[in-house]
Amino acid sequence: MSPEKEPRHPFATRLTRERVQESVMFGLLRGMTFFVLFCAAFLFWDIISKGSSKVFEGDELINWEFLTEHPQTLHVIGEGEDEIKLSSSNYYKLKDEKMLNKWGEFRQSDEHDPARRELAARFSQLQNEWALESLLVADEKFLVRERENAANKFAFWKEMLADPKTTAEDFEIKVEEVPSMVTQFMLGHFEKERGRLSLVDEKVTLFRARHYPKIENLSTAHAEEVEKAYLAFLAKIPEAYNQSVAAFGGEITNSYDEFVQTEGPKEFGRFAEALVAYSAARNVLLGPDHDLENWEDLQASLAPFKQAMAVSLPSKDYAYSGGGIFPAIIGTLLLVIGAMAIAIVLGVFCAIFLAEYGKAGKFLSMVRLAILNLAGVPSIIFGLFGFGLFVIFLDWNVSLLAGWFTLAFMVLPIVITASEEALRSIPQGFRESSLALGATKWTMIKTSVLPFAMPGILTSSILGVARAAGETAPIMFTAAYAKRSDLPWEGLEHWTDFFFQGVMALPYHIYVVSAKIPQNAYTADMQYGTAFVFLLLVVGVASLSIILRNRLRKKYRW
Amino acid sequence: MQEAITTSPASSPTTEEVDSVDPAIRIRDLDFLYGSNQVIHNVSLDIFPKEVMAFIGPSGCGKSTLLRCLNRMNDLVDGARIGKGSIEIHGVDLHDKSVDVIELRKRVGMVFQKSNPFPKSIYQNVAYGLQIQGVKSKRVVDQKVEESLRKAALWEEVKDRLNENAYGLSGGQQQRLCIARTLAVEPEIILMDEPCSALDPVATGRVEELILELKNEYTIVVVTHNMQQAGRISDRTAFFYLGKLIECDLTKKIFLNPSKQQTEDYISGKFG
């Protein structure tokens, strides 16, 4: 630009310091804002594009399996183009189908009838064995054997107690430690007995508990007393055992009858299972030296059928990469709704006290300061606080209730501050005219302050919803399970149990899948899908509160 | 308007009559403070049944504070208290421990400077006072709402839209709605704190007419900045200055022949 062409008049543009500053600042401000926008856009685009591919995967418009199923192991069959992705439930369904086919083929084949006859013969042999060997005879032998065993054990222990010096030398311990060592032996023995006599384990446990003081404070006299009691106790076992064995026998006969009728693989499976359970009880009752010939014959005759049931469907398994996130969606909804209900009730009551009843002064400003500080506490601290107070001290365990209160305390500062603000923004005239018409203070608040402040309170709670739904740290110790097969309303013994169960939650699920589960080609999909659904959920809950707020606003405007 | 001015002195009690009637409100030697700031100094004043008493005076002279003492609305203000003296209504000291402030406020209604109906329907506004007292019967409430609206000369204007939001009414209608709302709880004394200061002249005229009608049934105390208004509607006028009661007499006398120089200066517009 040549100097001649430059216009020369008082308002001509000149390159002054202020002008440079102006344009630099403008560029800086715009650049930073665009940078923030770009980052936010990238984040949302990332979640939405990758997440929606999971949610809208498959033949149908929406991948319903992802939204309605439990998280499952993903089974991938085949490779490359032909690979089939199946969640556990579908995989096992497919396997069942294959098994049914194989079973059907077996039934059509020539091998079936001989095998069937063989099994029938062996089974009736076993039944004869029961009839011949009256269980009472077995009882007597059983009792003699058991008593002998017990007496031997006790004799050994009493010996150790009677001669502590030798015992101490043998075991290289101090003399005064001998009784406590024998106590350990005795407790260990009862523990073993409980496992061996599994059909009456409760009775053994009860016996041990009843005599625990004597066992703990062991002396020769005490050992003798315990022995006497134990020998008496053993007399009660055969009857209980017989009842259980009879029940097992009934179960075996029933399942066999059913198998005979249907000739189906499931029924055969039940029959085989019942035999296994029975054999354990039988071995205890008949003793180790019993003749096992019939038993082994029977087992051999089962083999062709077991062969017909065995199918293989080779697959690569990826934990947590299949199925869906339904329990986590439900859990998050429950957590958010409960926490917000508690936070709004607590928060509004606090705010009413602060705004309407509290007299301005040091105490009130301290309370306000405390509340504001609370808002700055990291969420993991709230998690630990909830864990200490609700889970441990109040003994609520990892439960919905503990999670509700923890989350509620976390969003409480937001709710209190904003509710107080909303209450204060109600014109003083409403309060005065209400009081002048003869209202008490509470009536005044209830009828002519709170309803009009509700839109403002709800606005604040929207912020709370997003925060409560999104936090992982406060619930990871208090309410969230990494995996739970029951939905919150399933398997409740009493309705109060509902509040004392842990749930799955979306943010915690994302954390578990991305931080704890070994990563593979299929977990990333799962995380993005979960994040996307989570985003939609928060938007949904927030929109609900916005709609509610707008309705109230329309109703009460002044 | 003209008619109002001529009728008002005629129906007002003469000085002799006043002496023979028991006052509805008796204020004696009242000092009133906000914290350490004394805003009312040694005021003694009687207000008689079924008269309209106007409080006039420049801003900050304590007239509104005195009015709010009469139904103890000042209780709401932190640090507000009575220094000495008493306020009695029918011989009962308002600050006696046995006085229930809720009952007092039902008997002594109040209309505020800024019309402040609740953001609810017209009907709900008038019914509010009854509903908080626990009146459930729809028939009773309906009847009372109509009666109060009629008394407040608003019935004809709103009877077809009782369920519409009160904020759809004009400013003057809103103020009359507030008066109707006060009437519904059947007070005996009505306190009005500059009821027309936010209204245009036409709406003001209607409210003034209403006040003149109401004084047949109620004792009315009006605080006003507008001296012409005091002249039009009140039987007697009290002039306050710097927290002191300068003069209280028949309105006619205050305006035509005040006995204190300060009153005359204020009336004639020399200050304030």
Tab-separated table of C-alpha atoms in Angstrom, chain A residues 167-542:
chain	number	residue	atom	x	y	z
A	167	THR	CA	3.594	-84.083	73.512
A	168	ALA	CA	5.405	-80.777	73.754
A	169	GLU	CA	8.681	-82.503	72.884
A	170	ASP	CA	7.126	-84.385	69.984
A	171	PHE	CA	5.643	-81.297	68.446
A	172	GLU	CA	8.452	-78.969	69.518
A	173	ILE	CA	6.214	-76.520	71.319
A	174	LYS	CA	5.961	-75.187	74.851
A	175	VAL	CA	4.149	-77.263	77.419
A	176	GLU	CA	1.491	-74.647	78.108
A	177	GLU	CA	0.585	-74.568	74.442
A	178	VAL	CA	-0.437	-78.218	74.362
A	179	PRO	CA	-4.146	-77.753	75.261
A	180	SER	CA	-4.637	-75.073	72.661
A	181	MET	CA	-2.986	-77.258	70.033
A	182	VAL	CA	-5.279	-80.148	70.861
A	183	THR	CA	-8.173	-77.678	70.692
A	184	GLN	CA	-7.094	-76.851	67.131
A	185	PHE	CA	-6.927	-80.561	66.283
A	186	MET	CA	-10.378	-81.122	67.687
A	187	LEU	CA	-11.907	-78.153	65.884
A	188	GLY	CA	-10.250	-79.285	62.676
A	189	HIS	CA	-11.681	-82.738	63.124
A	190	PHE	CA	-15.219	-81.407	63.532
A	191	GLU	CA	-14.690	-79.228	60.484
A	192	LYS	CA	-13.693	-82.324	58.499
A	193	GLU	CA	-16.614	-84.286	59.869
A	194	ARG	CA	-18.948	-81.555	58.784
A	195	GLY	CA	-17.725	-81.961	55.224
A	196	ARG	CA	-17.830	-85.750	55.300
A	197	LEU	CA	-21.254	-86.060	56.909
A	198	SER	CA	-22.565	-83.455	54.531
A	199	LEU	CA	-26.175	-84.548	54.893
A	200	VAL	CA	-26.212	-83.648	58.600
A	201	ASP	CA	-23.634	-80.839	58.564
A	202	GLU	CA	-25.975	-78.472	60.387
A	203	LYS	CA	-26.238	-80.889	63.312
A	204	VAL	CA	-22.451	-81.208	63.525
A	205	THR	CA	-22.086	-77.444	63.444
A	206	LEU	CA	-24.624	-77.126	66.208
A	207	PHE	CA	-22.841	-79.711	68.331
A	208	ARG	CA	-19.533	-77.944	67.906
A	209	ALA	CA	-21.057	-74.577	68.805
A	210	ARG	CA	-22.741	-75.979	71.898
A	211	HIS	CA	-19.504	-77.468	73.251
A	212	TYR	CA	-17.225	-74.724	72.044
A	213	PRO	CA	-16.490	-73.280	75.518
A	214	LYS	CA	-15.203	-76.632	76.729
A	215	ILE	CA	-13.209	-77.303	73.585
A	216	GLU	CA	-11.646	-73.902	73.740
A	217	ASN	CA	-10.701	-74.247	77.377
A	218	LEU	CA	-9.488	-77.796	77.028
A	219	SER	CA	-8.479	-80.126	79.826
A	220	THR	CA	-8.595	-83.885	80.223
A	221	ALA	CA	-11.889	-83.616	82.099
A	222	HIS	CA	-13.410	-81.416	79.452
A	223	ALA	CA	-12.203	-83.708	76.684
A	224	GLU	CA	-13.916	-86.583	78.394
A	225	GLU	CA	-17.153	-84.685	78.695
A	226	VAL	CA	-17.039	-83.715	75.043
A	227	GLU	CA	-16.306	-87.293	74.064
A	228	LYS	CA	-19.258	-88.556	76.026
A	229	ALA	CA	-21.532	-85.978	74.443
A	230	TYR	CA	-20.177	-86.753	70.991
A	231	LEU	CA	-20.748	-90.483	71.320
A	232	ALA	CA	-24.312	-89.763	72.380
A	233	PHE	CA	-24.663	-87.356	69.499
A	234	LEU	CA	-23.498	-89.970	66.968
A	235	ALA	CA	-26.484	-92.163	67.864
A	236	LYS	CA	-28.774	-89.535	66.374
A	237	ILE	CA	-27.030	-89.427	63.008
A	238	PRO	CA	-28.211	-92.679	61.363
A	239	GLU	CA	-31.849	-91.750	61.585
A	240	ALA	CA	-31.269	-88.367	60.005
A	241	TYR	CA	-29.055	-89.983	57.415
A	242	ASN	CA	-31.624	-92.609	56.636
A	243	GLN	CA	-34.261	-89.981	56.057
A	244	SER	CA	-32.009	-88.140	53.653
A	245	VAL	CA	-30.956	-91.296	51.870
A	246	ALA	CA	-34.569	-92.343	51.544
A	247	ALA	CA	-35.315	-88.969	50.024
A	248	PHE	CA	-32.432	-89.448	47.606
A	249	GLY	CA	-33.696	-92.917	46.778
A	250	GLY	CA	-37.097	-91.408	46.042
A	251	GLU	CA	-35.500	-88.782	43.845
A	252	ILE	CA	-33.560	-91.411	41.915
A	253	THR	CA	-36.625	-93.585	41.414
A	254	ASN	CA	-38.723	-90.607	40.343
A	255	SER	CA	-36.189	-89.293	37.894
A	256	TYR	CA	-35.678	-92.775	36.511
A	257	ASP	CA	-39.424	-93.197	36.005
A	258	GLU	CA	-39.548	-89.852	34.255
A	259	PHE	CA	-36.646	-90.838	32.065
A	260	VAL	CA	-38.396	-94.080	31.148
A	261	GLN	CA	-41.498	-92.156	30.152
A	262	THR	CA	-39.905	-89.365	28.101
A	263	GLU	CA	-36.549	-90.860	27.068
A	264	GLY	CA	-35.333	-87.244	26.947
A	265	PRO	CA	-31.782	-86.015	27.535
A	266	LYS	CA	-32.764	-83.550	30.321
A	267	GLU	CA	-34.446	-86.306	32.295
A	268	PHE	CA	-31.445	-88.555	31.815
A	269	GLY	CA	-29.238	-85.772	33.097
A	270	ARG	CA	-31.339	-85.452	36.231
A	271	PHE	CA	-31.204	-89.174	36.809
A	272	ALA	CA	-27.421	-89.246	36.501
A	273	GLU	CA	-27.074	-86.249	38.856
A	274	ALA	CA	-29.290	-87.904	41.465
A	275	LEU	CA	-27.121	-91.035	41.305
A	276	VAL	CA	-23.978	-89.012	41.966
A	277	ALA	CA	-25.504	-87.328	45.004
A	278	TYR	CA	-26.736	-90.646	46.289
A	279	SER	CA	-23.382	-92.330	45.882
A	280	ALA	CA	-21.745	-89.872	48.274
A	281	ALA	CA	-24.305	-90.623	50.978
A	282	ARG	CA	-24.154	-94.337	50.262
A	283	ASN	CA	-20.394	-94.462	50.674
A	284	VAL	CA	-20.612	-92.846	54.096
A	285	LEU	CA	-23.348	-95.170	55.236
A	286	LEU	CA	-22.018	-98.463	53.885
A	287	GLY	CA	-18.425	-97.778	54.682
A	288	PRO	CA	-15.316	-97.860	52.490
A	289	ASP	CA	-14.965	-101.651	52.286
A	290	HIS	CA	-18.358	-102.164	50.732
A	291	ASP	CA	-18.699	-104.140	47.541
A	292	LEU	CA	-18.856	-101.706	44.619
A	293	GLU	CA	-19.407	-104.121	41.790
A	294	ASN	CA	-23.066	-103.324	41.091
A	295	TRP	CA	-22.365	-99.645	41.340
A	296	GLU	CA	-19.576	-99.759	38.805
A	297	ASP	CA	-21.691	-101.834	36.427
A	298	LEU	CA	-24.398	-99.254	36.599
A	299	GLN	CA	-21.934	-96.447	35.900
A	300	ALA	CA	-20.671	-98.337	32.854
A	301	SER	CA	-24.188	-98.755	31.517
A	302	LEU	CA	-24.714	-95.006	31.730
A	303	ALA	CA	-21.810	-94.291	29.413
A	304	PRO	CA	-23.525	-94.619	25.992
A	305	PHE	CA	-26.189	-92.150	27.050
A	306	LYS	CA	-23.638	-89.687	28.380
A	307	GLN	CA	-21.832	-90.032	25.093
A	308	ALA	CA	-25.039	-89.143	23.244
A	309	MET	CA	-25.420	-85.980	25.328
A	310	ALA	CA	-21.908	-84.680	24.792
A	311	VAL	CA	-21.692	-82.086	22.047
A	312	SER	CA	-18.919	-79.640	21.453
A	313	LEU	CA	-19.292	-76.187	19.981
A	314	PRO	CA	-15.845	-74.639	19.951
A	315	SER	CA	-15.789	-70.910	20.493
A	316	LYS	CA	-13.562	-68.120	21.694
A	317	ASP	CA	-14.958	-66.593	24.861
A	318	TYR	CA	-14.704	-62.957	25.853
A	319	ALA	CA	-15.908	-62.060	29.344
A	320	TYR	CA	-18.408	-59.195	29.627
A	321	SER	CA	-18.459	-58.570	25.904
A	322	GLY	CA	-21.850	-60.026	25.101
A	323	GLY	CA	-25.416	-59.610	26.221
A	324	GLY	CA	-26.646	-56.238	27.383
A	325	ILE	CA	-26.790	-53.692	30.148
A	326	PHE	CA	-30.381	-53.934	31.307
A	327	PRO	CA	-29.608	-54.414	35.038
A	328	ALA	CA	-27.263	-51.428	34.917
A	329	ILE	CA	-29.935	-49.228	33.318
A	330	ILE	CA	-32.446	-50.238	35.970
A	331	GLY	CA	-29.889	-49.806	38.747
A	332	THR	CA	-28.931	-46.320	37.623
A	333	LEU	CA	-32.573	-45.285	37.341
A	334	LEU	CA	-33.282	-46.586	40.841
A	335	LEU	CA	-30.192	-44.901	42.275
A	336	VAL	CA	-30.964	-41.552	40.672
A	337	ILE	CA	-34.644	-41.516	41.584
A	338	GLY	CA	-34.055	-42.568	45.191
A	339	ALA	CA	-31.084	-40.281	45.727
A	340	MET	CA	-32.892	-37.288	44.262
A	341	ALA	CA	-35.998	-37.956	46.351
A	342	ILE	CA	-33.888	-38.032	49.510
A	343	ALA	CA	-31.781	-35.052	48.450
A	344	ILE	CA	-34.803	-32.930	47.570
A	345	VAL	CA	-36.649	-33.710	50.791
A	346	LEU	CA	-33.574	-33.130	52.983
A	347	GLY	CA	-32.382	-30.185	50.914
A	348	VAL	CA	-35.707	-28.393	50.774
A	349	PHE	CA	-36.248	-28.793	54.505
A	350	CYS	CA	-32.770	-27.441	55.197
A	351	ALA	CA	-33.316	-24.589	52.760
A	352	ILE	CA	-36.657	-23.724	54.348
A	353	PHE	CA	-35.006	-23.568	57.727
A	354	LEU	CA	-32.148	-21.443	56.439
A	355	ALA	CA	-34.294	-19.078	54.383
A	356	GLU	CA	-37.431	-18.750	56.487
A	357	TYR	CA	-36.689	-19.631	60.092
A	358	GLY	CA	-32.976	-19.013	60.584
A	359	LYS	CA	-32.095	-15.658	62.089
A	360	ALA	CA	-29.244	-13.959	60.279
A	361	GLY	CA	-26.097	-14.350	62.331
A	362	LYS	CA	-22.809	-16.141	62.828
A	363	PHE	CA	-24.335	-19.588	63.122
A	364	LEU	CA	-26.246	-19.308	59.882
A	365	SER	CA	-23.291	-18.015	57.920
A	366	MET	CA	-21.180	-20.851	59.313
A	367	VAL	CA	-23.788	-23.352	58.168
A	368	ARG	CA	-23.815	-21.790	54.717
A	369	LEU	CA	-20.039	-21.864	54.527
A	370	ALA	CA	-20.044	-25.522	55.531
A	371	ILE	CA	-22.575	-26.340	52.834
A	372	LEU	CA	-20.577	-24.528	50.180
A	373	ASN	CA	-17.417	-26.358	51.247
A	374	LEU	CA	-19.273	-29.633	51.037
A	375	ALA	CA	-19.861	-28.936	47.356
A	376	GLY	CA	-16.121	-28.928	46.787
A	377	VAL	CA	-15.406	-32.280	48.431
A	378	PRO	CA	-14.191	-34.883	45.905
A	379	SER	CA	-16.717	-37.584	45.201
A	380	ILE	CA	-14.414	-40.405	46.311
A	381	ILE	CA	-14.482	-38.859	49.782
A	382	PHE	CA	-18.258	-39.093	49.733
A	383	GLY	CA	-17.843	-42.719	48.712
A	384	LEU	CA	-15.609	-43.408	51.707
A	385	PHE	CA	-17.912	-41.452	54.004
A	386	GLY	CA	-20.891	-43.499	52.821
A	387	PHE	CA	-18.894	-46.697	53.162
A	388	GLY	CA	-17.901	-45.837	56.726
A	389	LEU	CA	-21.262	-44.556	57.917
A	390	PHE	CA	-23.905	-46.497	56.030
A	391	VAL	CA	-22.188	-49.699	54.950
A	392	ILE	CA	-20.088	-50.390	58.045
A	393	PHE	CA	-21.451	-48.435	60.992
A	394	LEU	CA	-25.158	-48.703	60.237
A	395	ASP	CA	-24.551	-52.162	58.775
A	396	TRP	CA	-26.632	-51.645	55.663
A	397	ASN	CA	-24.017	-53.484	53.594
A	398	VAL	CA	-23.574	-52.657	49.954
A	399	SER	CA	-27.112	-51.639	49.228
A	400	LEU	CA	-29.437	-49.344	47.363
A	401	LEU	CA	-30.173	-47.507	50.594
A	402	ALA	CA	-26.512	-46.800	51.318
A	403	GLY	CA	-26.025	-45.625	47.725
A	404	TRP	CA	-29.078	-43.403	47.890
A	405	PHE	CA	-27.907	-41.616	50.986
A	406	THR	CA	-24.328	-41.292	49.789
A	407	LEU	CA	-25.392	-39.801	46.464
A	408	ALA	CA	-27.982	-37.652	48.207
A	409	PHE	CA	-25.331	-36.163	50.483
A	410	MET	CA	-23.166	-35.491	47.477
A	411	VAL	CA	-25.815	-33.477	45.628
A	412	LEU	CA	-27.219	-31.932	48.798
A	413	PRO	CA	-25.093	-28.750	48.644
A	414	ILE	CA	-26.362	-28.020	45.134
A	415	VAL	CA	-29.952	-28.631	46.147
A	416	ILE	CA	-29.767	-26.632	49.377
A	417	THR	CA	-28.034	-23.614	47.853
A	418	ALA	CA	-30.337	-23.448	44.864
A	419	SER	CA	-33.492	-24.114	46.890
A	420	GLU	CA	-32.602	-21.365	49.310
A	421	GLU	CA	-32.075	-19.062	46.367
A	422	ALA	CA	-35.444	-20.087	44.923
A	423	LEU	CA	-37.182	-19.498	48.258
A	424	ARG	CA	-35.611	-16.084	48.652
A	425	SER	CA	-36.709	-15.054	45.176
A	426	ILE	CA	-40.377	-15.397	46.161
A	427	PRO	CA	-41.734	-11.858	46.709
A	428	GLN	CA	-41.937	-10.869	50.356
A	429	GLY	CA	-45.493	-9.696	49.607
A	430	PHE	CA	-46.748	-13.277	49.330
A	431	ARG	CA	-45.440	-14.025	52.790
A	432	GLU	CA	-46.829	-10.834	54.315
A	433	SER	CA	-50.265	-11.154	52.815
A	434	SER	CA	-50.485	-14.773	53.837
A	435	LEU	CA	-49.536	-13.926	57.423
A	436	ALA	CA	-51.906	-10.954	57.406
A	437	LEU	CA	-54.725	-13.336	56.537
A	438	GLY	CA	-54.067	-15.279	59.716
A	439	ALA	CA	-51.721	-17.993	58.512
A	440	THR	CA	-49.165	-19.542	60.811
A	441	LYS	CA	-45.622	-19.494	59.564
A	442	TRP	CA	-45.690	-23.083	58.372
A	443	THR	CA	-49.069	-22.631	56.657
A	444	MET	CA	-47.635	-19.566	54.984
A	445	ILE	CA	-44.591	-21.510	53.738
A	446	LYS	CA	-46.681	-24.483	52.668
A	447	THR	CA	-49.329	-22.545	50.763
A	448	SER	CA	-47.737	-19.395	49.480
A	449	VAL	CA	-43.987	-19.866	49.304
A	450	LEU	CA	-43.050	-23.472	48.591
A	451	PRO	CA	-45.390	-24.086	45.629
A	452	PHE	CA	-44.108	-20.994	43.885
A	453	ALA	CA	-40.477	-21.855	44.635
A	454	MET	CA	-40.872	-25.377	43.229
A	455	PRO	CA	-39.822	-24.507	39.653
A	456	GLY	CA	-36.580	-23.050	40.950
A	457	ILE	CA	-35.966	-26.023	43.201
A	458	LEU	CA	-36.535	-28.402	40.308
A	459	THR	CA	-34.113	-26.475	38.143
A	460	SER	CA	-31.427	-27.067	40.707
A	461	SER	CA	-32.320	-30.693	41.012
A	462	ILE	CA	-31.700	-31.149	37.285
A	463	LEU	CA	-28.057	-30.334	37.917
A	464	GLY	CA	-28.159	-32.839	40.763
A	465	VAL	CA	-29.632	-35.566	38.556
A	466	ALA	CA	-26.797	-35.356	36.075
A	467	ARG	CA	-24.249	-35.462	38.839
A	468	ALA	CA	-25.867	-38.262	40.811
A	469	ALA	CA	-26.294	-40.389	37.706
A	470	GLY	CA	-22.757	-39.881	36.498
A	471	GLU	CA	-20.659	-40.450	39.593
A	472	THR	CA	-18.819	-43.721	39.980
A	473	ALA	CA	-16.756	-43.099	43.070
A	474	PRO	CA	-19.548	-42.654	45.628
A	475	ILE	CA	-21.313	-45.857	44.625
A	476	MET	CA	-18.400	-48.177	44.047
A	477	PHE	CA	-18.119	-48.917	47.770
A	478	THR	CA	-21.716	-48.357	48.754
A	479	ALA	CA	-24.173	-49.635	46.173
A	480	ALA	CA	-22.690	-50.989	42.975
A	481	TYR	CA	-22.025	-54.581	42.032
A	482	ALA	CA	-19.804	-55.423	39.097
A	483	LYS	CA	-22.174	-58.213	38.159
A	484	ARG	CA	-25.436	-59.410	39.540
A	485	SER	CA	-27.711	-61.928	37.901
A	486	ASP	CA	-30.930	-61.015	39.743
A	487	LEU	CA	-32.833	-57.892	38.855
A	488	PRO	CA	-33.711	-55.720	41.881
A	489	TRP	CA	-37.237	-57.079	42.124
A	490	GLU	CA	-36.249	-60.708	41.735
A	491	GLY	CA	-35.652	-63.123	44.568
A	492	LEU	CA	-36.789	-60.900	47.423
A	493	GLU	CA	-37.754	-62.760	50.566
A	494	HIS	CA	-39.333	-59.716	52.138
A	495	TRP	CA	-40.168	-56.363	50.608
A	496	THR	CA	-37.649	-54.573	52.824
A	497	ASP	CA	-34.883	-56.607	51.190
A	498	PHE	CA	-35.392	-54.386	48.175
A	499	PHE	CA	-33.542	-51.569	49.912
A	500	PHE	CA	-30.699	-53.734	51.137
A	501	GLN	CA	-29.470	-55.135	47.853
A	502	GLY	CA	-26.687	-53.879	45.669
A	503	VAL	CA	-27.399	-53.030	42.064
A	504	MET	CA	-25.458	-52.638	38.863
A	505	ALA	CA	-25.022	-49.097	37.595
A	506	LEU	CA	-24.038	-47.677	34.219
A	507	PRO	CA	-21.027	-45.569	35.257
A	508	TYR	CA	-19.652	-48.364	37.405
A	509	HIS	CA	-20.246	-50.814	34.561
A	510	ILE	CA	-18.215	-48.630	32.221
A	511	TYR	CA	-15.485	-48.523	34.852
A	512	VAL	CA	-15.515	-52.281	35.372
A	513	VAL	CA	-15.516	-53.115	31.679
A	514	SER	CA	-12.783	-50.648	30.831
A	515	ALA	CA	-10.560	-51.043	33.886
A	516	LYS	CA	-10.950	-54.541	35.253
A	517	ILE	CA	-11.871	-56.812	32.370
A	518	PRO	CA	-9.086	-57.828	29.983
A	519	GLN	CA	-9.564	-55.758	26.874
A	520	ASN	CA	-10.299	-57.350	23.560
A	521	ALA	CA	-11.770	-56.465	20.225
A	522	TYR	CA	-15.299	-56.574	21.603
A	523	THR	CA	-15.128	-54.693	24.946
A	524	ALA	CA	-14.702	-51.239	23.403
A	525	ASP	CA	-18.055	-51.613	21.662
A	526	MET	CA	-19.611	-52.458	24.987
A	527	GLN	CA	-18.146	-49.370	26.684
A	528	TYR	CA	-19.221	-46.967	23.978
A	529	GLY	CA	-22.674	-48.493	23.835
A	530	THR	CA	-23.014	-48.134	27.607
A	531	ALA	CA	-21.796	-44.541	27.519
A	532	PHE	CA	-24.267	-43.719	24.764
A	533	VAL	CA	-27.206	-45.245	26.609
A	534	PHE	CA	-26.077	-43.476	29.748
A	535	LEU	CA	-26.016	-40.152	27.906
A	536	LEU	CA	-29.532	-40.747	26.610
A	537	LEU	CA	-30.721	-41.709	30.084
A	538	VAL	CA	-29.392	-38.548	31.712
A	539	VAL	CA	-30.877	-36.439	28.936
A	540	GLY	CA	-34.181	-38.279	29.419
A	541	VAL	CA	-34.346	-37.790	33.181
A	542	ALA	CA	-33.257	-34.161	32.877
